[in-house]
Short mmCIF file of C-alpha atoms and ligand atoms in Angstrom, two decimals:
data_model
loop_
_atom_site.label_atom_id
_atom_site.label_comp_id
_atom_site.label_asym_id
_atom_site.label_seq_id
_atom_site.Cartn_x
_atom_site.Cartn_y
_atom_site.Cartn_z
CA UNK A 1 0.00 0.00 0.00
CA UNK A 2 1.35 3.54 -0.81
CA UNK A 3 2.33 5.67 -3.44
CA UNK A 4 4.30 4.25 -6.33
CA UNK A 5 5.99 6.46 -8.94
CA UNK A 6 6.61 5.28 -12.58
CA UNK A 7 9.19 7.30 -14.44
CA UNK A 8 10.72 6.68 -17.53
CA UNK A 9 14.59 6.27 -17.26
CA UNK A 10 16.19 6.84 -20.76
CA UNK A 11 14.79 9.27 -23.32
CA UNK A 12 10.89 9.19 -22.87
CA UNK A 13 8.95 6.75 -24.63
CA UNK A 14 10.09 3.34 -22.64
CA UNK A 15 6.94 1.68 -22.32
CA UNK A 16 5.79 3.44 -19.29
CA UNK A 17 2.00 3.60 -20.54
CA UNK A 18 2.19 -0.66 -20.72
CA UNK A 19 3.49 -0.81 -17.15
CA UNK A 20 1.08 1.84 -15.80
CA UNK A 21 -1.36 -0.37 -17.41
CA UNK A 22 0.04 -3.56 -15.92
CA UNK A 23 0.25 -1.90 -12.51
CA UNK A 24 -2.94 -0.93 -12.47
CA UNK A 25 -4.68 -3.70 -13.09
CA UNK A 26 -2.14 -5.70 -10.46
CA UNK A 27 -1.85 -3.18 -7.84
CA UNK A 28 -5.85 -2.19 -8.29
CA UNK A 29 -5.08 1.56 -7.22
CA UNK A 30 -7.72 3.81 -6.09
CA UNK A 31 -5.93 6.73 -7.84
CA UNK A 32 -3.52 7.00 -11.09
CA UNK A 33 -2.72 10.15 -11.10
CA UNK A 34 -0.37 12.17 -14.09
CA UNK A 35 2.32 14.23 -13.03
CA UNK A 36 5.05 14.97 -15.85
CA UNK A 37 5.22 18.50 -18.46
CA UNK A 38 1.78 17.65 -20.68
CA UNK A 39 0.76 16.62 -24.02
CA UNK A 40 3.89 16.25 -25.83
CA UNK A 41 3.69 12.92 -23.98
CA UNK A 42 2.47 9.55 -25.44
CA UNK A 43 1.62 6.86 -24.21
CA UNK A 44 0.87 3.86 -25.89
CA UNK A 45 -1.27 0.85 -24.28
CA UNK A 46 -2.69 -2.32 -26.02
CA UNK A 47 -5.34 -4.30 -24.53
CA UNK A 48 -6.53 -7.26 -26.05
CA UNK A 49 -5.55 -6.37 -29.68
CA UNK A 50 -6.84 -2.53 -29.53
CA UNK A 51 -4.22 0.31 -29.86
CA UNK A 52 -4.70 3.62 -27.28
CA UNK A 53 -2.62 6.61 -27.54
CA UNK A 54 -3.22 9.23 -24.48
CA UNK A 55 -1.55 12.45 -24.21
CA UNK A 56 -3.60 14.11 -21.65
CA UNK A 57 -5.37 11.61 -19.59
CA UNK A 58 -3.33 8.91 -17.32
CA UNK A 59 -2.60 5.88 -19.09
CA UNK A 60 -3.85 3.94 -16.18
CA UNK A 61 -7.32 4.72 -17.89
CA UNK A 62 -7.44 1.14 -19.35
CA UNK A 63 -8.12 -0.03 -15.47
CA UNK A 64 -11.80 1.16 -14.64
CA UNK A 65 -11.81 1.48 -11.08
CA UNK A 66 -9.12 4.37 -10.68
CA UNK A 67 -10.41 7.87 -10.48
CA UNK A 68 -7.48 9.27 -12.92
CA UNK A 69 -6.21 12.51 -11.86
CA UNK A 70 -3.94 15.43 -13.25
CA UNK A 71 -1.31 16.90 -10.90
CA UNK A 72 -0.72 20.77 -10.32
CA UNK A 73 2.31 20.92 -11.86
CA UNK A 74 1.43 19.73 -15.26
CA UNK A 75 0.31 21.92 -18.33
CA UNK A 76 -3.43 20.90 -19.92
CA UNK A 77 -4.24 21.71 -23.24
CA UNK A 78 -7.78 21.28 -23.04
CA UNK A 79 -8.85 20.78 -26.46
CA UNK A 80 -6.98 17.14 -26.18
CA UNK A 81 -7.82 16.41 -22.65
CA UNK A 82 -11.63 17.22 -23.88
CA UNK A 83 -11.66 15.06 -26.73
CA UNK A 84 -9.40 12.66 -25.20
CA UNK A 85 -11.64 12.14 -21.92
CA UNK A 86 -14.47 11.76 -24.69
CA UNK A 87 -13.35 9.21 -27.57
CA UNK A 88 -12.45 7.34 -24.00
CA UNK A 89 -15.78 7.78 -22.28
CA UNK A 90 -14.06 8.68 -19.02
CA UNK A 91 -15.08 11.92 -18.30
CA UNK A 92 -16.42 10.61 -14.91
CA UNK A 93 -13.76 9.64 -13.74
CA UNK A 94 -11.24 12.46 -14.57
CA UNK A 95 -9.93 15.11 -12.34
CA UNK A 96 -7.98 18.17 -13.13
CA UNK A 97 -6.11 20.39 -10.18
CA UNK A 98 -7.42 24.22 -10.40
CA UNK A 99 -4.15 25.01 -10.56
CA UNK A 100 -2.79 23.50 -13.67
CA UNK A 101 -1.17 26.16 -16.07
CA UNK A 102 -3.29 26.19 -19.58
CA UNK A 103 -1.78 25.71 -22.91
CA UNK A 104 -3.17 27.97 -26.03
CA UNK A 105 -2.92 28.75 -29.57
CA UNK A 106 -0.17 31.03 -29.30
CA UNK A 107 2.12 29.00 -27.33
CA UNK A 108 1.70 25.47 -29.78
CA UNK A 109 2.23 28.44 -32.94
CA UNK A 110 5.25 29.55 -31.39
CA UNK A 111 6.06 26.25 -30.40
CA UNK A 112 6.03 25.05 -34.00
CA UNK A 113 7.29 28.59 -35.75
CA UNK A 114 10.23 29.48 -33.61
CA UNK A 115 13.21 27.71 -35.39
CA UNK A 116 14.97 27.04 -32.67
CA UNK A 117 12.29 25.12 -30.49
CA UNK A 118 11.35 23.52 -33.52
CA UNK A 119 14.32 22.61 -35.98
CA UNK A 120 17.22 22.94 -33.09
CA UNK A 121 15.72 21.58 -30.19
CA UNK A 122 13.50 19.48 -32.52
CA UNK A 123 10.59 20.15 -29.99
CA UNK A 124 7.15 18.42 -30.56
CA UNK A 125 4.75 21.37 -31.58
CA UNK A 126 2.35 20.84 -28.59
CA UNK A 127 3.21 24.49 -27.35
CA UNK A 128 4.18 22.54 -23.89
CA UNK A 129 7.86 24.87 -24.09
CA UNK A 130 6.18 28.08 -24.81
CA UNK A 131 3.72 27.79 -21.61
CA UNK A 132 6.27 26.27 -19.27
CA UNK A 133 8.07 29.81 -20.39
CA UNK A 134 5.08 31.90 -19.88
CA UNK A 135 4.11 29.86 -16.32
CA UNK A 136 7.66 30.70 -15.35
CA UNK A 137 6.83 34.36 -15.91
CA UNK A 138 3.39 33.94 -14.07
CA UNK A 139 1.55 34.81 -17.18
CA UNK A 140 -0.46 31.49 -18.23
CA UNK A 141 -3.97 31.24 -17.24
CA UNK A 142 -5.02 28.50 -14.81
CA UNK A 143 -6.90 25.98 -15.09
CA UNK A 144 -9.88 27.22 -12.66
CA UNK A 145 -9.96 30.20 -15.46
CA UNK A 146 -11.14 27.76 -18.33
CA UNK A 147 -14.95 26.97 -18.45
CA UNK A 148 -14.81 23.87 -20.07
CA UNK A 149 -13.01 22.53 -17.53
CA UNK A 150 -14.91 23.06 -15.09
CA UNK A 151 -16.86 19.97 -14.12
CA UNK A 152 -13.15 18.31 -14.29
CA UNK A 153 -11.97 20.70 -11.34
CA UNK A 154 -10.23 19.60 -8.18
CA UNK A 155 -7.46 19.35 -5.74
CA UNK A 156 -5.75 16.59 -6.97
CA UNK A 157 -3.05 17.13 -4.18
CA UNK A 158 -5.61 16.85 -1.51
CA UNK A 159 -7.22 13.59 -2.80
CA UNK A 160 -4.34 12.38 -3.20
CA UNK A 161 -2.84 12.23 0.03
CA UNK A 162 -6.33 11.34 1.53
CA UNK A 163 -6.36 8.22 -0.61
CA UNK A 164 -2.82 7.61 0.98
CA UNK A 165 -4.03 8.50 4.66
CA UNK A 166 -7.01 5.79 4.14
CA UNK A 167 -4.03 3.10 3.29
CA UNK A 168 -5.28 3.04 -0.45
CA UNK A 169 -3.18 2.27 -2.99
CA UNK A 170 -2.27 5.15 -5.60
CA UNK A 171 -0.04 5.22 -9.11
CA UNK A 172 2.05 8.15 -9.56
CA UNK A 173 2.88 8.33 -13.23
CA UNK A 174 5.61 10.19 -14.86
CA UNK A 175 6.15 11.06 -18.48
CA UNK A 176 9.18 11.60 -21.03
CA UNK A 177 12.24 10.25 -19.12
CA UNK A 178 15.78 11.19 -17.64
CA UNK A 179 17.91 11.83 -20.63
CA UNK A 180 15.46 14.69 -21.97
CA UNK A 181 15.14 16.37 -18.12
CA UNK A 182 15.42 20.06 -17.78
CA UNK A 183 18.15 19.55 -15.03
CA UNK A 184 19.94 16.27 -15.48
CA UNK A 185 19.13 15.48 -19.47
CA UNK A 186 21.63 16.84 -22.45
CA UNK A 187 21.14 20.23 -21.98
CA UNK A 188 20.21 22.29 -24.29
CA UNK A 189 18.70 19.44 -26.09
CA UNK A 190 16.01 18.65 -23.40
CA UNK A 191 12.22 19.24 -22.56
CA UNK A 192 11.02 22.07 -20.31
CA UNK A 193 11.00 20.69 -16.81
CA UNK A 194 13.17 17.85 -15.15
CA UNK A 195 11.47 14.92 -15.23
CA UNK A 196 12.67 12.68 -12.33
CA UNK A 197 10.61 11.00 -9.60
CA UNK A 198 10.98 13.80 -7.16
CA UNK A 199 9.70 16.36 -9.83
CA UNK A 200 6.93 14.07 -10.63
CA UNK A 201 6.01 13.82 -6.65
CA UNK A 202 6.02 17.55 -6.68
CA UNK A 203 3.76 17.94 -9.88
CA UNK A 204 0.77 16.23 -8.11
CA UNK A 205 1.63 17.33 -4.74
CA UNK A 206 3.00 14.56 -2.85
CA UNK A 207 5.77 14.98 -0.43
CA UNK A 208 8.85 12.37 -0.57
CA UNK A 209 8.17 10.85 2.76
CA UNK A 210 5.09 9.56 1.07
CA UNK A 211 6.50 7.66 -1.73
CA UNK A 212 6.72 3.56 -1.38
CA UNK A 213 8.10 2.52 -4.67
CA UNK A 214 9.78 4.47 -7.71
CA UNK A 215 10.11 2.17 -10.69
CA UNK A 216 12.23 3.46 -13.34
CA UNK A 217 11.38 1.78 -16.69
CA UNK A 218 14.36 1.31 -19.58
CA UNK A 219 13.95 -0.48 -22.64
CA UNK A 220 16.46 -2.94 -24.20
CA UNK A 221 16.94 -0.78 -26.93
CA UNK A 222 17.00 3.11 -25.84
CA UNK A 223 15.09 5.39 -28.40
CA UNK A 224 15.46 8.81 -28.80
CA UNK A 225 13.30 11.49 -30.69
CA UNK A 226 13.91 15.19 -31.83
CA UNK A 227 18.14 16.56 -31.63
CA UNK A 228 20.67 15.95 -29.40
CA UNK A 229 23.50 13.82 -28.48
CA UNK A 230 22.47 9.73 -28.09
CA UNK A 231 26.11 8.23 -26.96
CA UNK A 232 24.77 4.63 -28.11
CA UNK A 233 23.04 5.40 -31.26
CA UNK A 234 23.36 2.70 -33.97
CA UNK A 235 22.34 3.68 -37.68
CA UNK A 236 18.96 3.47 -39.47
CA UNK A 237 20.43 0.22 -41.62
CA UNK A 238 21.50 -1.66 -38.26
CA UNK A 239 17.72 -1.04 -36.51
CA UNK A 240 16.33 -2.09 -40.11
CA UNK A 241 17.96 -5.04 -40.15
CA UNK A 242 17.15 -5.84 -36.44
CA UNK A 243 13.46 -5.43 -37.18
CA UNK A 244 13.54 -2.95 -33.95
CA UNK A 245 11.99 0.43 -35.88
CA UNK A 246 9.90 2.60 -33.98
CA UNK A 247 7.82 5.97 -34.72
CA UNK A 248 6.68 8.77 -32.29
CA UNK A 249 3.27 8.75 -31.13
CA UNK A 250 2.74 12.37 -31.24
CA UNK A 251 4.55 13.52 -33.72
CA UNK A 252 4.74 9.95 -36.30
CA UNK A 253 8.86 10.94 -35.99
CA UNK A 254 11.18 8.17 -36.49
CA UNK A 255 12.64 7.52 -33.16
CA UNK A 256 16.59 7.19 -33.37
CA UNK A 257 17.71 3.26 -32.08
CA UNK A 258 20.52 2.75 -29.45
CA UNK A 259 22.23 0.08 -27.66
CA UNK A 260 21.35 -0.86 -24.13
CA UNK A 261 23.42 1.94 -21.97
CA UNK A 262 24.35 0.63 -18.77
CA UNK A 263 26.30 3.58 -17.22
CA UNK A 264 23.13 5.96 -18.12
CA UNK A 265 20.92 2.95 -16.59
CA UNK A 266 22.96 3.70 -13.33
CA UNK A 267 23.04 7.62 -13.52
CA UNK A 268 19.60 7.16 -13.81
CA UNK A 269 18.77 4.78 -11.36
CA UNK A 270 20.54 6.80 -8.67
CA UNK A 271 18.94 9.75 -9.43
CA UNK A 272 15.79 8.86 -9.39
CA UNK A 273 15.81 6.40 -6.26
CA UNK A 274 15.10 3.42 -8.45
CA UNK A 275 13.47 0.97 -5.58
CA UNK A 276 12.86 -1.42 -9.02
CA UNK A 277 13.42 -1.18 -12.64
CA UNK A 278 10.75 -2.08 -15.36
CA UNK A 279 12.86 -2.79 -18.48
CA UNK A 280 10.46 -3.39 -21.91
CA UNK A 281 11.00 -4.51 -25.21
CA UNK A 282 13.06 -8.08 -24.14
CA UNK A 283 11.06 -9.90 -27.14
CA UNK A 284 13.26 -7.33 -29.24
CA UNK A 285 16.30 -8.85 -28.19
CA UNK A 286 15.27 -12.29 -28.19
CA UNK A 287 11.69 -12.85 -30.12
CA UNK A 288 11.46 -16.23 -28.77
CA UNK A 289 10.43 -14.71 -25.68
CA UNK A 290 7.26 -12.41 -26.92
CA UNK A 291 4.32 -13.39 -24.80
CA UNK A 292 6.23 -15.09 -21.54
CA UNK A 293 4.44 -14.44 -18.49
CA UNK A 294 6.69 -16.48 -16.37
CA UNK A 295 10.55 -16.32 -15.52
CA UNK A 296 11.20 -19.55 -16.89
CA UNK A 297 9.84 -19.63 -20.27
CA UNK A 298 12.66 -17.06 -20.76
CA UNK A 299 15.58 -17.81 -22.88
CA UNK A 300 19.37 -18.21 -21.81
CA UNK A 301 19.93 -15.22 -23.88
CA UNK A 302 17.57 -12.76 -21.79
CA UNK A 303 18.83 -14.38 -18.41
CA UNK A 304 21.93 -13.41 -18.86
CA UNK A 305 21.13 -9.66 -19.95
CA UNK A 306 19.01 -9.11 -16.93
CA UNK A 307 21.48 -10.96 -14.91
CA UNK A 308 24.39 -8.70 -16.20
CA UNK A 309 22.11 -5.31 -16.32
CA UNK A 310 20.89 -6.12 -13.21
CA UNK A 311 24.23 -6.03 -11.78
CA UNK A 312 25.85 -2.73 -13.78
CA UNK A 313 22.23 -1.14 -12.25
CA UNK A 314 22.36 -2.04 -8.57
CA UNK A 315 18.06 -2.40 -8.82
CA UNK A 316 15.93 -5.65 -8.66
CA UNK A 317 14.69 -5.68 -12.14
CA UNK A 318 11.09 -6.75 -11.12
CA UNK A 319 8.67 -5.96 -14.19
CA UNK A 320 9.82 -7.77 -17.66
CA UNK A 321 8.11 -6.83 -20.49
CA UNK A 322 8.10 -8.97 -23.28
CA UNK A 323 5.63 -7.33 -25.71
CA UNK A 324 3.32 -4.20 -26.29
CA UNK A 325 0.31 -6.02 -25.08
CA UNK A 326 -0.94 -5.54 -21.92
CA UNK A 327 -0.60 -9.49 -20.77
CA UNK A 328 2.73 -10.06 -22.34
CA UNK A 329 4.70 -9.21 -19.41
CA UNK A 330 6.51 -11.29 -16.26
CA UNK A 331 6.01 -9.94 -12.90
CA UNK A 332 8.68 -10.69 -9.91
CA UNK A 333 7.21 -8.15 -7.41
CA UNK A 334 6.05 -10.09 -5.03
CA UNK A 335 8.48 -13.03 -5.59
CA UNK A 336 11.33 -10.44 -5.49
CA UNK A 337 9.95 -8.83 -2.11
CA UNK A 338 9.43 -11.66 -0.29
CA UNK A 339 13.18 -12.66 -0.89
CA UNK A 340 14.17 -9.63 -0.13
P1 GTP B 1 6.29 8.95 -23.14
O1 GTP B 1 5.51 9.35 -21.96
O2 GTP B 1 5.93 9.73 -24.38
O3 GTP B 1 7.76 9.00 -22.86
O4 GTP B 1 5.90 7.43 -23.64
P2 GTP B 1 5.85 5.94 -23.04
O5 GTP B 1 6.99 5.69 -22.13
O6 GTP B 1 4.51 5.64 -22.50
O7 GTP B 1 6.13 5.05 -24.34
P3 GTP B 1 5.41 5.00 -25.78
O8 GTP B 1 4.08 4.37 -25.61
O9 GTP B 1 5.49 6.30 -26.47
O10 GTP B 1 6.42 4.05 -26.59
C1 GTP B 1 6.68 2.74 -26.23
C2 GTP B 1 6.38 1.83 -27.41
O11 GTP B 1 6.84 0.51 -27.12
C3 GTP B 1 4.89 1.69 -27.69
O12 GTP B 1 4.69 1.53 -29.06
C4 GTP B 1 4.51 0.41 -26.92
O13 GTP B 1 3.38 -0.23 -27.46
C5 GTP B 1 5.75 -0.41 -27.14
N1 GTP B 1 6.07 -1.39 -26.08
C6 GTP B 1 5.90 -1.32 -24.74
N2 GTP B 1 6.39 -2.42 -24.14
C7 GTP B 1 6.88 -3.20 -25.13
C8 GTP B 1 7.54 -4.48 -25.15
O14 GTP B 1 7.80 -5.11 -24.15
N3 GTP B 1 7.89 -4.96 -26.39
C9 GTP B 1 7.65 -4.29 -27.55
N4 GTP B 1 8.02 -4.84 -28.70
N5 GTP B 1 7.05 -3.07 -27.56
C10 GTP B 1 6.69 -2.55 -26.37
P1 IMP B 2 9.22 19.57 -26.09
O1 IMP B 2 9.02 18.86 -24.80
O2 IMP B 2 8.06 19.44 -27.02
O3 IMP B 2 9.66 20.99 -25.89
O4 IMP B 2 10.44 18.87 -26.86
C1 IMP B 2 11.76 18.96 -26.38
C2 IMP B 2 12.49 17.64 -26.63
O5 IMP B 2 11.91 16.61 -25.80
C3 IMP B 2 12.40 17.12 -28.05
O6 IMP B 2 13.61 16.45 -28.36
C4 IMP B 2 11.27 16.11 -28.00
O7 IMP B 2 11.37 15.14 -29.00
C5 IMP B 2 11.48 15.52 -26.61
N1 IMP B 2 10.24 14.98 -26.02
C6 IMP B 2 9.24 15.68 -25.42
N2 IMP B 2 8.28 14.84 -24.97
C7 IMP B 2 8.69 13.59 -25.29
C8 IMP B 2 8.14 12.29 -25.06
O8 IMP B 2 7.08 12.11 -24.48
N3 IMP B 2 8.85 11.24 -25.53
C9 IMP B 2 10.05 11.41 -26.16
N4 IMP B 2 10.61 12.59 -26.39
C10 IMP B 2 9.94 13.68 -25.95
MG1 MG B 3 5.81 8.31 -25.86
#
């Protein structure tokens, strides 16, 4: 019981949607709520052969029972959280803090005119940089200003921490990951807020005394999207020929391909008080494996990477994902804790 934090622990777009998802549905949490900078995220989450993508609402969504919340600290566009909270039919269920900063027009034009957001930075056009510059200035409207989002209103912060006070379970999630934070990430080549567990904490209001579990999820092949450096990059031919392409969900980019980076693994481990590690994407390195729900039905090959990344990490790696499905994944929580 507690608060658990899911961050993503390379360059965004690790899989943390699926292992919300799987969480969720595990941990049965009476909150997920979205902390993170806002809808340049995606999130993608298959469940029983249908494809979501969420930018706005928390990609816990897929697990009915959670009232899905969106922290303080996180800007709304509210055209997508609208329609998203529609196509989804969970507009019951959704709750947005007063104070979220608002996202308009003008910041997703400059966002997407301003050459070097756009072609340096390679930002994603969803005017997130723009009003994380005007909230700086105390300029952006809030959310308690916008009338369509009114029957969404709340203090996320305060329901939070009263689920927590009442011993119920709640899902912290993050979005984007380390490599692209504000503070620690390849500066300038970054997003527009840091993006570690404590920030995520902070975005929904939750102090660090309250915090059971951080999970930092990798991916056995890091991915990167928009400029910047990407130490273990391999070329376009080599992910070709490995069958391991991917494309953006916001923006349909081609996502660059790297090898498995143990020392950033680490870095980012530590700095985000890793308690466990989610790692996705093992039926890319070994596609016997796609589908295994259990420890054993995994190959020689995978043993011995978690064994060995395991050990270069310093974290229990506890959540194995071995496919974009929802069910394809092995679970050692419980195993792992009670050996612990
Ligand atoms: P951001 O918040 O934008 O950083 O995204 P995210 O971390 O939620 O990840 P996103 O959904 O953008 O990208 C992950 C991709 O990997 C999606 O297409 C998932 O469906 C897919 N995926 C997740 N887990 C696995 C896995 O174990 N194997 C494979 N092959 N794909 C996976
Ligand atoms: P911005 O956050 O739109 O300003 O983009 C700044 C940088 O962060 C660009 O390189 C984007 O590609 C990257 N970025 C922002 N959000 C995500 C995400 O959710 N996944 C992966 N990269 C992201
Ligand atoms: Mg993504």
């Amino acid at each position: 019981m507690g608060a658990t934090i899911i961050v993503g622990g390379f360059f965004g777009d690790e899989g943390k949607g699926k292992i919300v998802a799987h969480v969720a549905f595990a941990d049965k949490p009476a909150i997920i709520a979205r902390g993170g900078i806002g809808p340049n995220a995606g999130h993608t989450i298959e469940v029983s052969g249908r494809k979501f993508g969420v930018r706005m609402i928390p990609s816990g969504f897929v697990y009915p029972d959670a009232r899905l919340l969106i922290g303080a600290g996180v800007l709304v566009d509210p055209r997508v959280l609208l329609s998203e909270a529609g196509t989804l039919k969970v507009t019951e269920r959704v709750g947005v803090d007063y104070r979220c900063a608002i996202i308009e027009t003008k910041h997703i034009e400059t966002d997407k005119q301003d050459p070097y957001l756009s072609q340096t930075i390679g930002s994603t056009g969803t005017g997130c940089g723009p009003a994380a510059a005007d909230r700086a200035k105390r300029i952006t409207a809030q959310a308690r200003e916008v009338t369509e989002l009114s029957p969404f209103l709340t203090d996320a912060a305060a329901e939070v921490n009263k689920a927590l006070e009442s011993a119920k379970n709640v899902i912290l999630e993050g979005s984007q990951g380390f490599g692209i934070s504000l503070f620690y990430g390849t500066f300038p080549y970054v997003t527009s807020k840091d993006t570690t567990a404590s920030q995520i904490a902070a975005d929904i209001g939750v102090g660090p005394t309250r915090i059971t579990d951080t999970i930092v999820v990798f991916k056995t092949f890091p991915t990167r999207v928009g400029a910047g450096p990407f130490d273990t990059q391999m070329s376009e031919d080599e992910a070709k020929k490995l069958d391991i392409e991917e494309f953006g969900t916001v923006t349909g980019r081609q996502r660059r391909i790297g090898w498995w980076d143990p020392a950033m693994a680490k870095y980012s481990a530590m700095v985000n008080g890793a308690t466990q590690v989610a790692i996705t994407g093992l039926d890319k390195l070994d596609p016997s494996v796609k589908g295994a729900n259990q420890y054993d039905e995994l190959s020689t090959k995978i043993k011995t990477f978690l064994r060995e990344a395991e050990t270069a990490v310093g974290v229990p790696f506890t959540l194995l994902s071995t496919g974009p499905e929802l069910t394809e994944i092995v679970d050692l929580r419980e195993e792992r804790l009670e050996r612990a």
